[in-house]
Coordinates of C-alpha atoms and ligand atoms in Angstrom, one line a residue:
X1 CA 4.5 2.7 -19.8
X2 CA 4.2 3.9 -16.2
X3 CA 3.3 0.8 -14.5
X4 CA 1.7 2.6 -11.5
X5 CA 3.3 1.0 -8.4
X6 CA 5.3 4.3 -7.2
X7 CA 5.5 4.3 -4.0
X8 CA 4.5 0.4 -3.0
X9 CA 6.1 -2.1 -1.1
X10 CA 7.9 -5.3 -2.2
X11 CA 9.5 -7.9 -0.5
X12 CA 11.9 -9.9 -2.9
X13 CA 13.6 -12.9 -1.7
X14 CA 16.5 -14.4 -2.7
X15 CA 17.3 -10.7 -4.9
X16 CA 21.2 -10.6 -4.9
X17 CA 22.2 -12.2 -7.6
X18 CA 20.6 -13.6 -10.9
X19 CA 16.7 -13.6 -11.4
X20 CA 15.8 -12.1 -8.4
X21 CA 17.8 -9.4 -8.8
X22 CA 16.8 -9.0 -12.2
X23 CA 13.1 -8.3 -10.4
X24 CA 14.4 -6.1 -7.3
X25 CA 16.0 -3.6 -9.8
X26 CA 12.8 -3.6 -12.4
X27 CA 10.7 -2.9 -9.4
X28 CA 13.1 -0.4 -7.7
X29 CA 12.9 1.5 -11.2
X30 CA 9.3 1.9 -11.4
X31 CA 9.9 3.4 -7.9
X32 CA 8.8 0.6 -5.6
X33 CA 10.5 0.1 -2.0
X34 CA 12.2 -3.1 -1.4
X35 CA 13.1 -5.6 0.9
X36 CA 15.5 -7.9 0.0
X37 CA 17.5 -11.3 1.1
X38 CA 20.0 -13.7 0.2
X39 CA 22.4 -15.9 2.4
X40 CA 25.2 -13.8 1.3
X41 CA 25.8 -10.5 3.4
X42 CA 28.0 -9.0 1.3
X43 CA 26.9 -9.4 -2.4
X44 CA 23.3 -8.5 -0.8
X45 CA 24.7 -5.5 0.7
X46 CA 26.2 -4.5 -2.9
X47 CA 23.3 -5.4 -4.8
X48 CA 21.3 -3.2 -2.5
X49 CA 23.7 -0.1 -2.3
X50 CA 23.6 -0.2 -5.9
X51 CA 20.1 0.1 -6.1
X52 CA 19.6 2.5 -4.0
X53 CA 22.0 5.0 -5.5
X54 CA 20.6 3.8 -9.1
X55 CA 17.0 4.7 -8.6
X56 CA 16.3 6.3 -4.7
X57 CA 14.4 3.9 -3.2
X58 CA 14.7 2.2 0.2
X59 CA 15.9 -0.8 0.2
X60 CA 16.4 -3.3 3.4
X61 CA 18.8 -6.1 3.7
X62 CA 17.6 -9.0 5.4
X63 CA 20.7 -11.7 5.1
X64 CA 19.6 -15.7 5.6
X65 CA 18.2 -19.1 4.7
X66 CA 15.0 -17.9 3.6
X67 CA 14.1 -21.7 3.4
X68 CA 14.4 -21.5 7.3
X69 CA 11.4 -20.4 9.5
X70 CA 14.2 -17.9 11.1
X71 CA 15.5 -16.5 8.2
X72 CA 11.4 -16.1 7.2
X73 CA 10.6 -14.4 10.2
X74 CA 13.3 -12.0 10.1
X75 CA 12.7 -11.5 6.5
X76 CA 8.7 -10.9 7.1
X77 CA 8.7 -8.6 10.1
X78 CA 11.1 -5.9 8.6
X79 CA 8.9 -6.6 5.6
X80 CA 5.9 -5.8 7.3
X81 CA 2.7 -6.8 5.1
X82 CA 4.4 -5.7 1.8
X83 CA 2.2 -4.6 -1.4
X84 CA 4.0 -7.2 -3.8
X85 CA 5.7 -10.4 -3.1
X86 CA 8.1 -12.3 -5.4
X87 CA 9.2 -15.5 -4.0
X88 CA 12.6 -17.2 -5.3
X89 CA 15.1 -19.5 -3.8
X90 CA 18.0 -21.5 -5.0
X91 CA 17.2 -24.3 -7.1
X92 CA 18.1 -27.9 -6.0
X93 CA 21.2 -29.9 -7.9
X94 CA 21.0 -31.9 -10.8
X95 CA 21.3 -35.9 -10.5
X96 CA 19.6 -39.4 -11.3
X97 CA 16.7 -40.3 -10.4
X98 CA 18.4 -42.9 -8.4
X99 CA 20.5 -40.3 -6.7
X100 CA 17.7 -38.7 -4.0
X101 CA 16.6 -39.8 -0.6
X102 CA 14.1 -38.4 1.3
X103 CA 16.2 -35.8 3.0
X104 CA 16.7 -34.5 -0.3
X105 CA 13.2 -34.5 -1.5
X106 CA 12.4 -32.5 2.2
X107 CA 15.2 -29.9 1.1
X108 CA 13.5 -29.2 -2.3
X109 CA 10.4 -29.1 -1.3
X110 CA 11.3 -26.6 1.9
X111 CA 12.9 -24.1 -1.0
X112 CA 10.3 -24.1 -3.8
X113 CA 7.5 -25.3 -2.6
X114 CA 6.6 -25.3 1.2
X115 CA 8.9 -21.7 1.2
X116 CA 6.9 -20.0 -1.0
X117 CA 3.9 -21.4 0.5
X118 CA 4.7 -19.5 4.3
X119 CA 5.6 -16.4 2.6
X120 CA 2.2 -16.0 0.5
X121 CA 0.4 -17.6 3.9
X122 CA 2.3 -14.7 5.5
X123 CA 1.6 -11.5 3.0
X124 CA -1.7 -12.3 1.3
X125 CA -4.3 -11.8 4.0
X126 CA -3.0 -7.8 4.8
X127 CA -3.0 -7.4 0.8
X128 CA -6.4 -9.0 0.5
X129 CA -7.9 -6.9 3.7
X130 CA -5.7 -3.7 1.6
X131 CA -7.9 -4.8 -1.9
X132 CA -4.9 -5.1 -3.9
X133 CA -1.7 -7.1 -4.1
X134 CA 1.0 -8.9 -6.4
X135 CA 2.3 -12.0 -6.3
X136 CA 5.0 -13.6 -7.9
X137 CA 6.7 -17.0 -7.7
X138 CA 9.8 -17.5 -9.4
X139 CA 9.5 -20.8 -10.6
X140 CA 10.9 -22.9 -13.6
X141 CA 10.1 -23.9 -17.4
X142 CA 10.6 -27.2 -16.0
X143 CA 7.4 -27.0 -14.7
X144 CA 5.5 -27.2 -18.2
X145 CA 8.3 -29.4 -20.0
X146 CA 9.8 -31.2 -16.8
X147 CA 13.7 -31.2 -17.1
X148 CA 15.0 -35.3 -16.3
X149 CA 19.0 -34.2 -14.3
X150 CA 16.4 -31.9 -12.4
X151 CA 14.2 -34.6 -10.9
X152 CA 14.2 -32.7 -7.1
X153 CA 12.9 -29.5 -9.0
X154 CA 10.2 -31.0 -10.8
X155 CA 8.6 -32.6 -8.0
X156 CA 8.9 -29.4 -6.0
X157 CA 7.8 -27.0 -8.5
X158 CA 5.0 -29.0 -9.2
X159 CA 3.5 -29.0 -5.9
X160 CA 3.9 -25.3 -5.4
X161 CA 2.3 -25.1 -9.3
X162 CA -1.0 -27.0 -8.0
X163 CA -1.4 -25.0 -5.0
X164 CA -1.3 -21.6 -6.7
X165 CA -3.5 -23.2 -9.7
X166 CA -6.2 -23.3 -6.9
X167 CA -5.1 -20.4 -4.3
X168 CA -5.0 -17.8 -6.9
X169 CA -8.3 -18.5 -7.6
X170 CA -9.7 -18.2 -4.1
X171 CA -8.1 -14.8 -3.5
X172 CA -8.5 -12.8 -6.9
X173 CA -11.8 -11.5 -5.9
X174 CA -9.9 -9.1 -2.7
X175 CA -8.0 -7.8 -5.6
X176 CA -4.7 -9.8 -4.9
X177 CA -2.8 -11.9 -8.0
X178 CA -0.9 -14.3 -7.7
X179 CA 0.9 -15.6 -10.9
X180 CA 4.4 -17.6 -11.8
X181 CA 7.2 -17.0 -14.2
X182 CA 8.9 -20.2 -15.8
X183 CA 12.3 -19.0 -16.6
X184 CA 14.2 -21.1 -19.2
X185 CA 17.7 -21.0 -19.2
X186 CA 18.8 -17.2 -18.0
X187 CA 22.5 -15.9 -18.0
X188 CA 22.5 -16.3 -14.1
X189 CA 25.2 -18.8 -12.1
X190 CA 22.6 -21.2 -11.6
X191 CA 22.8 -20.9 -15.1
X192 CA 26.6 -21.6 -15.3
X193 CA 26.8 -24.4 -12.6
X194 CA 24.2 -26.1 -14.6
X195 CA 26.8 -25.7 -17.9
X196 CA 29.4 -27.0 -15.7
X197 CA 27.5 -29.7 -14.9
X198 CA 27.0 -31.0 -19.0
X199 CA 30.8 -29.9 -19.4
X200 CA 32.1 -32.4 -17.0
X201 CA 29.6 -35.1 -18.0
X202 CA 30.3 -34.9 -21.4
X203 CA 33.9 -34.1 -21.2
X204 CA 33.6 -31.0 -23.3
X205 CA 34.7 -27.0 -22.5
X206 CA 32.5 -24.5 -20.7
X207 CA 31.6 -22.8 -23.8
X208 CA 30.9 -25.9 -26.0
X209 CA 28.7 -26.9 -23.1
X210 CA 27.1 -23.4 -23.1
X211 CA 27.0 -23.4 -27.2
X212 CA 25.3 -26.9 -26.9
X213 CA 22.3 -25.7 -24.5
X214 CA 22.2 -22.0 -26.6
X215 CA 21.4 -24.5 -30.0
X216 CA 18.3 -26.1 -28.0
X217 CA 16.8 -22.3 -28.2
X218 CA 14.8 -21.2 -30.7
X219 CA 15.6 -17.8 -30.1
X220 CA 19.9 -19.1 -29.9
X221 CA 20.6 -16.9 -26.5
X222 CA 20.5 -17.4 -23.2
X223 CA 17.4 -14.7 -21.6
X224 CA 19.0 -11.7 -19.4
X225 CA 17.8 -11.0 -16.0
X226 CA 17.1 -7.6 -16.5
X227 CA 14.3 -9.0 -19.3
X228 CA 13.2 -11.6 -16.9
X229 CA 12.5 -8.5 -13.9
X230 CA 10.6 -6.3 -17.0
X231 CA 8.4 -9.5 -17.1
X232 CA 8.2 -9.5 -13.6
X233 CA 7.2 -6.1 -13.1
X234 CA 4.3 -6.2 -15.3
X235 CA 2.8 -8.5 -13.5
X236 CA 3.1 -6.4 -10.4
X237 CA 1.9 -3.7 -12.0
X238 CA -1.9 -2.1 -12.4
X239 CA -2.2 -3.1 -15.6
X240 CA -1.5 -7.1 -14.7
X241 CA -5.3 -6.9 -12.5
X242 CA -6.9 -9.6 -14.7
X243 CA -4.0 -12.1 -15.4
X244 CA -4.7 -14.7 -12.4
X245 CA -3.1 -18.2 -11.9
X246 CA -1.0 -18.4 -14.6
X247 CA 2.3 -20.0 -15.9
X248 CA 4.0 -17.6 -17.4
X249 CA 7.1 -19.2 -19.6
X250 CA 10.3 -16.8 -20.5
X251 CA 12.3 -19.1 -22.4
X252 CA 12.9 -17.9 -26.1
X253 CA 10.6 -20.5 -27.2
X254 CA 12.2 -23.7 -25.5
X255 CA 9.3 -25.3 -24.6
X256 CA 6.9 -26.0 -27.7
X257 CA 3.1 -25.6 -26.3
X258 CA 0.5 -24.7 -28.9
X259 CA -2.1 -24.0 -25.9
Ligands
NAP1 P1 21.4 -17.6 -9.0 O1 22.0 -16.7 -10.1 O2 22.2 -18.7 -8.5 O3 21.0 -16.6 -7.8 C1 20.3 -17.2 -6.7 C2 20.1 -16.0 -5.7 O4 19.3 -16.6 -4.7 C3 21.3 -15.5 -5.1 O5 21.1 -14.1 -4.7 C4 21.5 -16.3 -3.8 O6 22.3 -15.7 -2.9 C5 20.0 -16.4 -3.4 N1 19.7 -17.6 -2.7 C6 19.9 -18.9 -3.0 N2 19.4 -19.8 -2.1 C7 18.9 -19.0 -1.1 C8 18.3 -19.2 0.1 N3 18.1 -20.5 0.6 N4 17.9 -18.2 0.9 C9 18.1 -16.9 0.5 N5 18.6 -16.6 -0.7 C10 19.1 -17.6 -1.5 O7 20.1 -18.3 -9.5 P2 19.0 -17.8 -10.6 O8 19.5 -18.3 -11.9 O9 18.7 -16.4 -10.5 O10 17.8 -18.8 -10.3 C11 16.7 -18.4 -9.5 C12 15.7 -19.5 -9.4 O11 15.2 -19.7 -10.8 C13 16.3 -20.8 -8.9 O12 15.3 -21.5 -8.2 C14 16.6 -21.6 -10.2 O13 16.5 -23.0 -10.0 C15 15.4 -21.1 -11.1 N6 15.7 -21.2 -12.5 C16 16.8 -20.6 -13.1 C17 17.0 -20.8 -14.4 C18 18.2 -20.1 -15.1 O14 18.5 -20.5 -16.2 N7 18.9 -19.2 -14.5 C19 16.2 -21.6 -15.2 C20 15.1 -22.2 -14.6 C21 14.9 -22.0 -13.2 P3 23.0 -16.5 -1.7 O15 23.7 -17.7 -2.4 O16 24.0 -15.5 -1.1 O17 22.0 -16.9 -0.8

């Protein structure tokens, strides 16, 4: 299916590894132009070189915090007003619930809430005054089935959930979407540290640890990146016009909604 975005414009932060990746190099094949960022020079340097001579786009590297109003502003003018804009940042540590002060509560909430907040602030109006835009925000399955080591997470990604719910809705008319995907667990390091994490705790190997999480999936796998950026590339395509505010979940069937 040509997806019909040739040509366009995307700005995807936090792209050099894992998820975000998985999105940079789905939109680079469809043909789209990227910018992309990470804290990281190097690996972001790779990850773009290799996408460049994989599929002939242009790609710019924009290294930094993207959860600092530097990094953001650096990241945004070299952007300039891009046609499609996936947020993503790193996810906050597990703990207890006991664990967290408000420093750490400000933290979560700069990187997947009040981050992605700025960025759409910063794109939307130039792709509503343009008639057409894609958004995407990278968010979490923890969202719909919230996730108790992840208590920093939850609160976060629910804020950034219930300003979406209602912004989407306020700028679909000018053409713009804005959507999120809910990744359950993906074969990214995030994905590994978390693994560590239950090894240690429990006292158990890597793999047991990884075996243990793979049995809580119906579908018995961790998800790739490279399925999760397919996912996200349909919603940035023409085709993904009329799907507005939602929360879409890529978990092999984790999370048991019947609505
Ligand atoms: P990952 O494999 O650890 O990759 C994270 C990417 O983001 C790297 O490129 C990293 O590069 C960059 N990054 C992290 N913090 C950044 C920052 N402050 N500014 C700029 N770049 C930053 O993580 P992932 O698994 O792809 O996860 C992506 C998001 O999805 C996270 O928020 C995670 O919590 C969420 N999620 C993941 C899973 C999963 O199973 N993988 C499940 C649910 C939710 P640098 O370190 O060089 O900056």
């Amino acid at each position: 299916m040509d997806l019909g975005i040739k040509g366009k414009r995307a700005l995807v932060t936090a792209s050099s590894k894992g998820l975000g990746l998985g999105c940079a190099r789905a939109l680079a094949a469809e043909g789209v132009d990227l910018v992309m960022n990470a804290r990281g020079a190097d690996a972001l340097q790779e990850a773009a070189e290799a996408i460049r001579s994989e599929f002939g786009v242009s790609v710019t590297e924009v290294a930094g915090d993207i959860t600092t109003e530097d990094a953001r502003s650096r990241v945004l003018d070299l952007a300039d007003h891009p046609d499609i804009l996936v947020t993503n940042a790193g996810g906050p540590p597990p703990g207890m619930w006991t664990d967290w002060n408000r420093d750490d509560f400000i933290k979560a909430l700069d990187a997947n809430m009040l981050t992605p907040i700025a960025l759409m602030k910063a794109c939307v109006p130039t792709m509503m005054e343009r008639g057409w835009g894609r958004v995407v925000n990278i968010t979490s399955q923890s969202v719909k089935s919230p996730i108790p080591v992840l208590g920093l997470s939850n609160s976060a990604r629910a804020g950034l959930t219930g300003y979406v719910a209602g912004t989407a809705r306020q700028v679909a008319s000018a053409g713009v979407t804005i959507n999120n995907l809910l990744p359950g667990i993906h074969d990214t390091d995030r994905a590994t540290a978390l693994d560590t994490g239950v090894s240690k705790e429990k006292g158990i190997d890597l793999s047991e640890a990884r075996a243990g999480r793979e049995a809580t999936i119906p579908a018995r796998r961790y998800g790739t990146a490279a399925e999760f950026g397919a996912a996200c590339a349909f919603l940035c395509s023409q085709h993904a016009g009329f799907i507005v505010g939602q929360n879409v979940l890529l978990d092999g069937g984790a999370v048991n909604l019947s609505m």
